[in-house]
Amino acid sequence: MGQPRRGHPGTGRDGGGSGLPGDGPAGRGRHRRPGAGGGVLRRREPAQPRGRSAVLRHHQHLLRGDTEDPSVPDAEGDGEQAGTGFRRYGHSKDSRGDLPQIVIGLAVTREGIPVRVWCWPGNTNDQAVLPQVKDDLRAWRLGRVVTVVDRGFSSAANLDYLRRAGGHFIAGERMRAGTPHVEEVLARQGRYRQVRDNLRVKEVRLDSAPDLRWVLCHNPDEADRQAAQREAALARIRDELARIATARSRLATTKPTTAAAARRRDAELTAHTRAECALRDHPALGRWLRQTFSGRLVLDTAKIRAEARLDGKYLLVTSDPDLPAEDVALGYKNLLEAERGFRDLKSTLELRPVYHRLEPRIRAHVLLCWLALLLIRVAERRTGQTWPNLARELGRLHAVTLTGPTGTVTQTTELSTAQQGILRACGLTPPPRITALHPA
């Protein structure tokens, strides 16, 4: 589950957007009172759990998910006020804390099929929904379940809950948290095993946690990209520091003509320049700098070495004693399916904005969008094509009404070979050529 971006057994939470669109999965039929305010559906990526789905082995299931926080505008004359009931103010992924929102959870299989949807009030904490999702899915009799969660859900309490009744988990670990287990895993020597061209894995077991297994994953392509980005940032910093040093040395060589000018020059030499303050507070460059006792800025070489050590790496932990390290890594990467589901909900199906205030109507709108997403994924699986291609091809099928002296006839355009293949793969009966005939 979910934020991106972030787990329940295969659920996701979404909390972003700008209101929830109309009454249909595609946002059609939306009714908006004149003068009604707009709203935003926000996506809550911190909690993006991915859980169970039929995977890896017979009787073993893996679901993944995500969460989003859509905000809801005032669009109906009756109902609850913003910030009360179902529509609540909460953490917004879209930086729109001024708008009320709801939280949506999505359970997605490894193949990307959305199998369940949840709705919660907009101020619901990501960590609080996992027990409910796991309990709701317990009645499905999935057999052996491995729940995949991202770092937003990997608290000790959540992981312990996932292991109840024989369940297991795969969770992302925060490599920069500095915990003893993480430091010990990163320091452990060993060879990586190649899984794919861009993925290598190394399994580590610790005596201090015999019931857990750690899998250190390395993506060489991502490592090269991160190293290049860091070097580009360091080059910018070096150029800026050189420019600041040149300006300061030029100031130091000036000869003041009065005592006041000398004091002013000395104050400027010891104080921070405006450029130094801007560089230190820069959101991307400031992280690579440290301030000396004299107040000057220099590159933080220890921080640079520590980050270079983590280039292209991410750390997973699992309680499953049998899953190969390769399956652990690939199962975690499949969390992207939940995020893709939320992207399609918010863009293709126009889940947001939502112009409802009453809880039953909000839930109905989300349910319709989820059903539409389910149909999209099933069609994609059966045809092997993406939804944009399917929609574009089927959009060329029209019903034409012809009127003449003898009456009116409505007929569909002739199916192309591609359209026939799509309908056949989906198990749908082609529409009749003549759908209506009204003699004069």
Coordinates of N, CA and C in Angstrom, one line a residue, residues 192-339:
Y192 N 28.5 -9.4 -5.0 CA 27.2 -9.2 -5.6 C 26.9 -10.3 -6.6
R193 N 25.6 -10.7 -6.7 CA 25.1 -11.6 -7.7 C 24.3 -10.8 -8.7
Q194 N 24.6 -11.1 -10.0 CA 23.9 -10.4 -11.1 C 22.5 -10.9 -11.2
V195 N 21.5 -10.1 -11.2 CA 20.1 -10.5 -11.4 C 19.6 -10.0 -12.7
R196 N 19.8 -8.8 -13.1 CA 19.5 -8.2 -14.4 C 20.7 -7.3 -14.8
D197 N 20.6 -6.8 -16.0 CA 21.7 -5.9 -16.5 C 21.9 -4.7 -15.5
N198 N 20.9 -4.3 -14.9 CA 21.0 -3.1 -14.1 C 20.7 -3.4 -12.6
L199 N 20.8 -4.6 -12.2 CA 20.5 -4.9 -10.8 C 21.4 -6.1 -10.3
R200 N 22.1 -5.8 -9.2 CA 22.9 -6.8 -8.5 C 22.5 -6.9 -7.0
V201 N 22.6 -8.0 -6.4 CA 22.1 -8.2 -5.0 C 23.2 -8.9 -4.2
K202 N 23.2 -8.6 -2.9 CA 24.0 -9.3 -2.0 C 23.2 -9.6 -0.7
E203 N 23.2 -10.8 -0.3 CA 22.4 -11.1 0.9 C 23.3 -11.1 2.2
V204 N 22.8 -10.6 3.3 CA 23.6 -10.5 4.5 C 22.7 -11.0 5.6
R205 N 23.3 -11.8 6.5 CA 22.6 -12.2 7.7 C 23.4 -11.7 8.9
L206 N 22.7 -11.3 10.0 CA 23.4 -10.8 11.2 C 23.1 -11.7 12.3
D207 N 24.1 -11.9 13.2 CA 23.9 -12.7 14.4 C 23.0 -12.0 15.4
S208 N 22.9 -10.7 15.3 CA 22.1 -10.0 16.3 C 20.6 -10.0 15.9
A209 N 20.3 -10.5 14.7 CA 18.9 -10.6 14.2 C 18.8 -11.8 13.4
P210 N 18.8 -13.0 14.0 CA 18.8 -14.2 13.2 C 17.6 -14.5 12.4
D211 N 16.4 -13.9 12.8 CA 15.2 -14.2 12.1 C 14.9 -13.2 10.9
L212 N 15.9 -12.4 10.6 CA 15.8 -11.5 9.5 C 16.9 -11.6 8.5
R213 N 16.6 -11.3 7.2 CA 17.6 -11.3 6.2 C 17.7 -10.0 5.5
W214 N 18.9 -9.5 5.2 CA 19.0 -8.2 4.6 C 19.5 -8.5 3.1
V215 N 19.0 -7.7 2.2 CA 19.4 -7.8 0.8 C 19.8 -6.4 0.3
L216 N 21.1 -6.3 0.1 CA 21.7 -5.0 -0.4 C 21.6 -5.1 -1.9
C217 N 20.9 -4.1 -2.5 CA 20.8 -4.1 -4.0 C 21.6 -2.9 -4.6
H218 N 22.1 -3.2 -5.8 CA 23.0 -2.2 -6.4 C 22.6 -2.1 -7.9
N219 N 22.4 -0.8 -8.3 CA 22.0 -0.5 -9.7 C 23.2 0.3 -10.3
P220 N 24.0 -0.4 -11.1 CA 25.2 0.3 -11.7 C 24.8 1.6 -12.5
D221 N 23.7 1.5 -13.2 CA 23.3 2.7 -14.0 C 22.9 3.8 -13.1
E222 N 22.2 3.5 -12.1 CA 21.8 4.6 -11.1 C 23.0 5.1 -10.4
A223 N 24.0 4.3 -10.1 CA 25.2 4.7 -9.4 C 25.9 5.7 -10.3
D224 N 26.0 5.4 -11.6 CA 26.7 6.4 -12.5 C 25.9 7.7 -12.6
R225 N 24.6 7.6 -12.6 CA 23.8 8.8 -12.7 C 24.0 9.7 -11.4
Q226 N 23.9 9.1 -10.2 CA 24.1 9.8 -9.0 C 25.5 10.4 -8.9
A227 N 26.5 9.6 -9.3 CA 27.8 10.2 -9.2 C 28.0 11.4 -10.1
A228 N 27.4 11.3 -11.3 CA 27.5 12.4 -12.3 C 26.8 13.7 -11.7
Q229 N 25.6 13.5 -11.1 CA 24.9 14.6 -10.6 C 25.7 15.2 -9.4
R230 N 26.3 14.4 -8.6 CA 27.0 14.9 -7.5 C 28.3 15.7 -8.0
E231 N 29.0 15.2 -9.0 CA 30.1 15.9 -9.5 C 29.7 17.2 -10.1
A232 N 28.6 17.2 -10.8 CA 28.1 18.5 -11.4 C 27.8 19.5 -10.3
A233 N 27.2 19.1 -9.2 CA 26.9 20.0 -8.1 C 28.2 20.5 -7.4
L234 N 29.2 19.6 -7.2 CA 30.4 20.0 -6.6 C 31.2 21.0 -7.5
A235 N 31.1 20.8 -8.8 CA 31.8 21.7 -9.7 C 31.1 23.1 -9.6
R236 N 29.8 23.2 -9.5 CA 29.2 24.5 -9.3 C 29.6 25.1 -7.9
I237 N 29.7 24.3 -6.9 CA 30.1 24.8 -5.6 C 31.5 25.3 -5.6
R238 N 32.4 24.6 -6.3 CA 33.8 25.0 -6.3 C 34.0 26.3 -7.1
D239 N 33.2 26.5 -8.2 CA 33.2 27.7 -8.9 C 32.7 28.9 -8.1
E240 N 31.6 28.6 -7.3 CA 31.1 29.7 -6.5 C 32.0 30.1 -5.4
L241 N 32.6 29.1 -4.7 CA 33.6 29.4 -3.6 C 34.8 30.1 -4.2
A242 N 35.2 29.8 -5.4 CA 36.4 30.5 -6.0 C 36.0 31.9 -6.3
R243 N 34.8 32.1 -6.7 CA 34.3 33.5 -7.0 C 34.2 34.3 -5.7
I244 N 33.7 33.7 -4.6 CA 33.6 34.4 -3.3 C 35.0 34.7 -2.8
A245 N 35.9 33.7 -2.9 CA 37.3 34.0 -2.4 C 38.0 35.1 -3.2
T246 N 37.7 35.1 -4.5 CA 38.3 36.2 -5.3 C 37.8 37.6 -4.9
A247 N 36.5 37.6 -4.7 CA 35.9 38.9 -4.3 C 36.4 39.3 -2.9
R248 N 36.7 38.4 -2.0 CA 37.2 38.7 -0.7 C 38.6 39.1 -0.7
S249 N 39.4 38.5 -1.6 CA 40.8 38.9 -1.7 C 41.0 40.3 -2.3
R250 N 40.1 40.5 -3.3 CA 40.1 41.9 -3.9 C 39.7 42.9 -2.9
L251 N 38.8 42.6 -2.0 CA 38.4 43.5 -0.9 C 39.5 43.7 0.1
A252 N 40.3 42.6 0.3 CA 41.4 42.7 1.3 C 42.5 43.6 0.8
T253 N 42.7 43.7 -0.5 CA 43.8 44.5 -1.1 C 43.5 46.0 -1.2
T254 N 42.2 46.3 -1.0 CA 41.9 47.7 -1.2 C 42.4 48.5 0.0
K255 N 42.8 49.8 -0.2 CA 43.4 50.6 0.8 C 42.3 51.6 1.3
P256 N 41.7 51.5 2.4 CA 40.8 52.5 2.9 C 41.4 53.8 3.1
T257 N 40.7 54.9 2.9 CA 41.2 56.2 3.1 C 40.8 56.8 4.4
T258 N 39.9 56.2 5.1 CA 39.5 56.7 6.4 C 39.4 55.6 7.4
A259 N 39.4 55.9 8.7 CA 39.2 54.9 9.7 C 37.9 54.2 9.6
A260 N 36.9 54.9 9.3 CA 35.5 54.3 9.2 C 35.5 53.3 8.0
A261 N 36.1 53.7 6.9 CA 36.2 52.8 5.8 C 37.0 51.5 6.1
A262 N 38.0 51.7 6.9 CA 38.8 50.5 7.3 C 38.0 49.6 8.2
R263 N 37.3 50.1 9.1 CA 36.4 49.3 10.0 C 35.3 48.6 9.1
R264 N 34.8 49.3 8.2 CA 33.8 48.7 7.3 C 34.4 47.6 6.5
R265 N 35.6 47.7 6.0 CA 36.2 46.7 5.2 C 36.5 45.5 6.1
D266 N 37.0 45.7 7.3 CA 37.3 44.6 8.2 C 36.1 43.8 8.6
A267 N 35.0 44.5 8.8 CA 33.7 43.9 9.1 C 33.2 43.0 7.9
E268 N 33.4 43.5 6.7 CA 33.0 42.8 5.5 C 33.8 41.5 5.3
L269 N 35.1 41.6 5.7 CA 36.0 40.5 5.5 C 35.7 39.3 6.5
T270 N 35.3 39.7 7.7 CA 35.0 38.7 8.7 C 33.5 38.1 8.6
A271 N 32.6 38.9 8.0 CA 31.2 38.5 8.0 C 31.0 37.7 6.7
H272 N 29.8 37.0 6.8 CA 29.4 36.2 5.6 C 28.9 37.2 4.5
T273 N 29.3 36.9 3.3 CA 28.7 37.7 2.2 C 27.3 37.1 1.9
R274 N 26.6 37.9 1.1 CA 25.3 37.5 0.7 C 25.4 36.2 -0.1
A275 N 26.4 36.1 -1.0 CA 26.6 34.9 -1.8 C 26.8 33.7 -1.0
E276 N 27.6 33.8 0.1 CA 27.8 32.7 1.0 C 26.6 32.2 1.7
C277 N 25.8 33.1 2.2 CA 24.5 32.8 2.8 C 23.6 32.0 1.8
A278 N 23.5 32.5 0.6 CA 22.7 31.9 -0.4 C 23.2 30.5 -0.8
L279 N 24.5 30.4 -0.8 CA 25.1 29.0 -1.1 C 24.8 28.1 0.0
R280 N 25.0 28.5 1.2 CA 24.8 27.6 2.4 C 23.3 27.2 2.5
D281 N 22.4 28.0 2.1 CA 21.0 27.7 2.2 C 20.4 27.1 1.0
H282 N 21.2 26.9 0.0 CA 20.7 26.4 -1.3 C 20.2 24.9 -1.1
P283 N 19.0 24.6 -1.6 CA 18.4 23.3 -1.3 C 19.1 22.1 -1.9
A284 N 19.9 22.3 -2.9 CA 20.6 21.2 -3.6 C 22.1 21.3 -3.3
L285 N 22.7 22.4 -3.2 CA 24.1 22.6 -3.0 C 24.5 22.7 -1.5
G286 N 23.6 23.2 -0.7 CA 24.0 23.4 0.7 C 24.4 22.1 1.4
R287 N 23.9 21.0 1.0 CA 24.1 19.7 1.7 C 25.6 19.2 1.6
W288 N 26.3 19.8 0.6 CA 27.7 19.4 0.4 C 28.7 20.3 1.1
L289 N 28.2 21.2 1.9 CA 29.1 22.2 2.5 C 29.0 22.1 4.1
R290 N 30.1 22.6 4.7 CA 30.2 22.7 6.1 C 30.8 24.0 6.4
Q291 N 30.5 24.6 7.6 CA 31.1 25.9 8.0 C 32.2 25.7 9.0
T292 N 33.3 26.3 8.7 CA 34.5 26.2 9.6 C 34.3 27.1 10.8
F293 N 35.2 27.0 11.8 CA 35.2 27.8 13.0 C 35.3 29.3 12.6
S294 N 36.0 29.6 11.6 CA 36.2 31.0 11.1 C 35.0 31.5 10.4
G295 N 34.0 30.7 10.1 CA 32.8 31.1 9.4 C 32.8 30.9 7.9
R296 N 34.0 30.4 7.4 CA 34.1 30.2 6.0 C 33.4 28.9 5.6
L297 N 33.0 28.8 4.3 CA 32.3 27.6 3.8 C 33.4 26.7 3.0
V298 N 33.3 25.4 3.3 CA 34.2 24.5 2.6 C 33.4 23.3 2.3
L299 N 33.9 22.5 1.3 CA 33.3 21.2 1.0 C 33.4 20.2 2.1
D300 N 32.3 19.5 2.4 CA 32.2 18.5 3.4 C 32.7 17.2 2.8
T301 N 34.0 16.9 2.9 CA 34.5 15.7 2.2 C 34.0 14.5 2.9
A302 N 33.7 14.5 4.2 CA 33.2 13.3 4.9 C 31.8 12.9 4.3
K303 N 31.0 14.0 4.1 CA 29.7 13.8 3.6 C 29.7 13.3 2.2
I304 N 30.7 13.8 1.4 CA 30.8 13.4 0.0 C 31.2 11.9 -0.1
R305 N 32.2 11.5 0.8 CA 32.6 10.1 0.7 C 31.5 9.2 1.2
A306 N 30.7 9.6 2.2 CA 29.6 8.8 2.7 C 28.5 8.6 1.6
E307 N 28.2 9.7 0.9 CA 27.2 9.5 -0.2 C 27.7 8.7 -1.3
A308 N 29.0 8.8 -1.7 CA 29.5 8.1 -2.8 C 29.5 6.6 -2.4
R309 N 29.6 6.2 -1.2 CA 29.5 4.9 -0.7 C 28.1 4.3 -1.0
L310 N 27.1 5.1 -1.1 CA 25.7 4.6 -1.2 C 25.2 4.8 -2.7
D311 N 26.0 5.2 -3.6 CA 25.5 5.4 -4.9 C 24.9 4.2 -5.5
G312 N 23.7 4.3 -6.0 CA 23.0 3.2 -6.7 C 22.5 2.1 -5.8
K313 N 22.6 2.3 -4.5 CA 22.2 1.2 -3.6 C 20.9 1.5 -2.8
Y314 N 20.2 0.4 -2.5 CA 19.1 0.5 -1.6 C 19.1 -0.9 -0.8
L315 N 18.5 -0.8 0.4 CA 18.6 -1.9 1.3 C 17.2 -2.4 1.6
L316 N 17.1 -3.7 1.6 CA 15.8 -4.4 1.9 C 16.0 -5.3 3.1
V317 N 15.0 -5.6 3.8 CA 15.0 -6.6 4.9 C 13.7 -7.4 4.7
T318 N 13.8 -8.7 5.0 CA 12.7 -9.6 4.9 C 12.7 -10.6 6.0
S319 N 11.5 -11.0 6.4 CA 11.4 -12.0 7.4 C 11.2 -13.4 6.8
D320 N 11.1 -13.5 5.5 CA 10.8 -14.8 4.9 C 12.1 -15.6 4.8
P321 N 12.2 -16.8 5.3 CA 13.4 -17.5 5.3 C 13.7 -18.2 4.0
D322 N 12.8 -18.3 3.1 CA 12.9 -19.1 1.9 C 13.1 -18.3 0.6
L323 N 12.6 -17.1 0.5 CA 12.6 -16.4 -0.7 C 14.1 -16.1 -1.1
P324 N 14.4 -16.4 -2.4 CA 15.8 -16.1 -2.9 C 15.9 -14.5 -2.8
A325 N 17.2 -14.1 -2.7 CA 17.5 -12.7 -2.7 C 17.0 -12.0 -4.0
E326 N 17.1 -12.7 -5.1 CA 16.7 -12.1 -6.3 C 15.2 -11.8 -6.3
D327 N 14.4 -12.7 -5.8 CA 12.9 -12.5 -5.7 C 12.6 -11.4 -4.8
V328 N 13.3 -11.3 -3.7 CA 13.1 -10.2 -2.8 C 13.3 -8.8 -3.5
A329 N 14.4 -8.7 -4.2 CA 14.7 -7.5 -4.9 C 13.7 -7.2 -6.0
L330 N 13.3 -8.2 -6.8 CA 12.4 -7.9 -7.9 C 11.0 -7.7 -7.3
G331 N 10.6 -8.4 -6.2 CA 9.3 -8.1 -5.6 C 9.2 -6.7 -5.1
Y332 N 10.3 -6.1 -4.5 CA 10.2 -4.7 -4.1 C 10.1 -3.8 -5.2
K333 N 10.8 -4.0 -6.3 CA 10.8 -3.1 -7.5 C 9.4 -3.1 -8.1
N334 N 8.6 -4.1 -7.9 CA 7.2 -4.2 -8.4 C 6.3 -3.2 -7.7
L335 N 6.8 -2.5 -6.6 CA 6.0 -1.5 -6.0 C 5.6 -0.4 -7.0
L336 N 6.4 -0.3 -8.0 CA 6.1 0.8 -9.0 C 4.7 0.6 -9.6
E337 N 4.2 -0.7 -9.6 CA 2.9 -0.9 -10.2 C 1.8 -0.1 -9.4
A338 N 1.9 0.0 -8.1 CA 1.0 0.7 -7.3 C 1.0 2.2 -7.7
E339 N 2.2 2.7 -7.8 CA 2.3 4.1 -8.2 C 1.8 4.4 -9.6

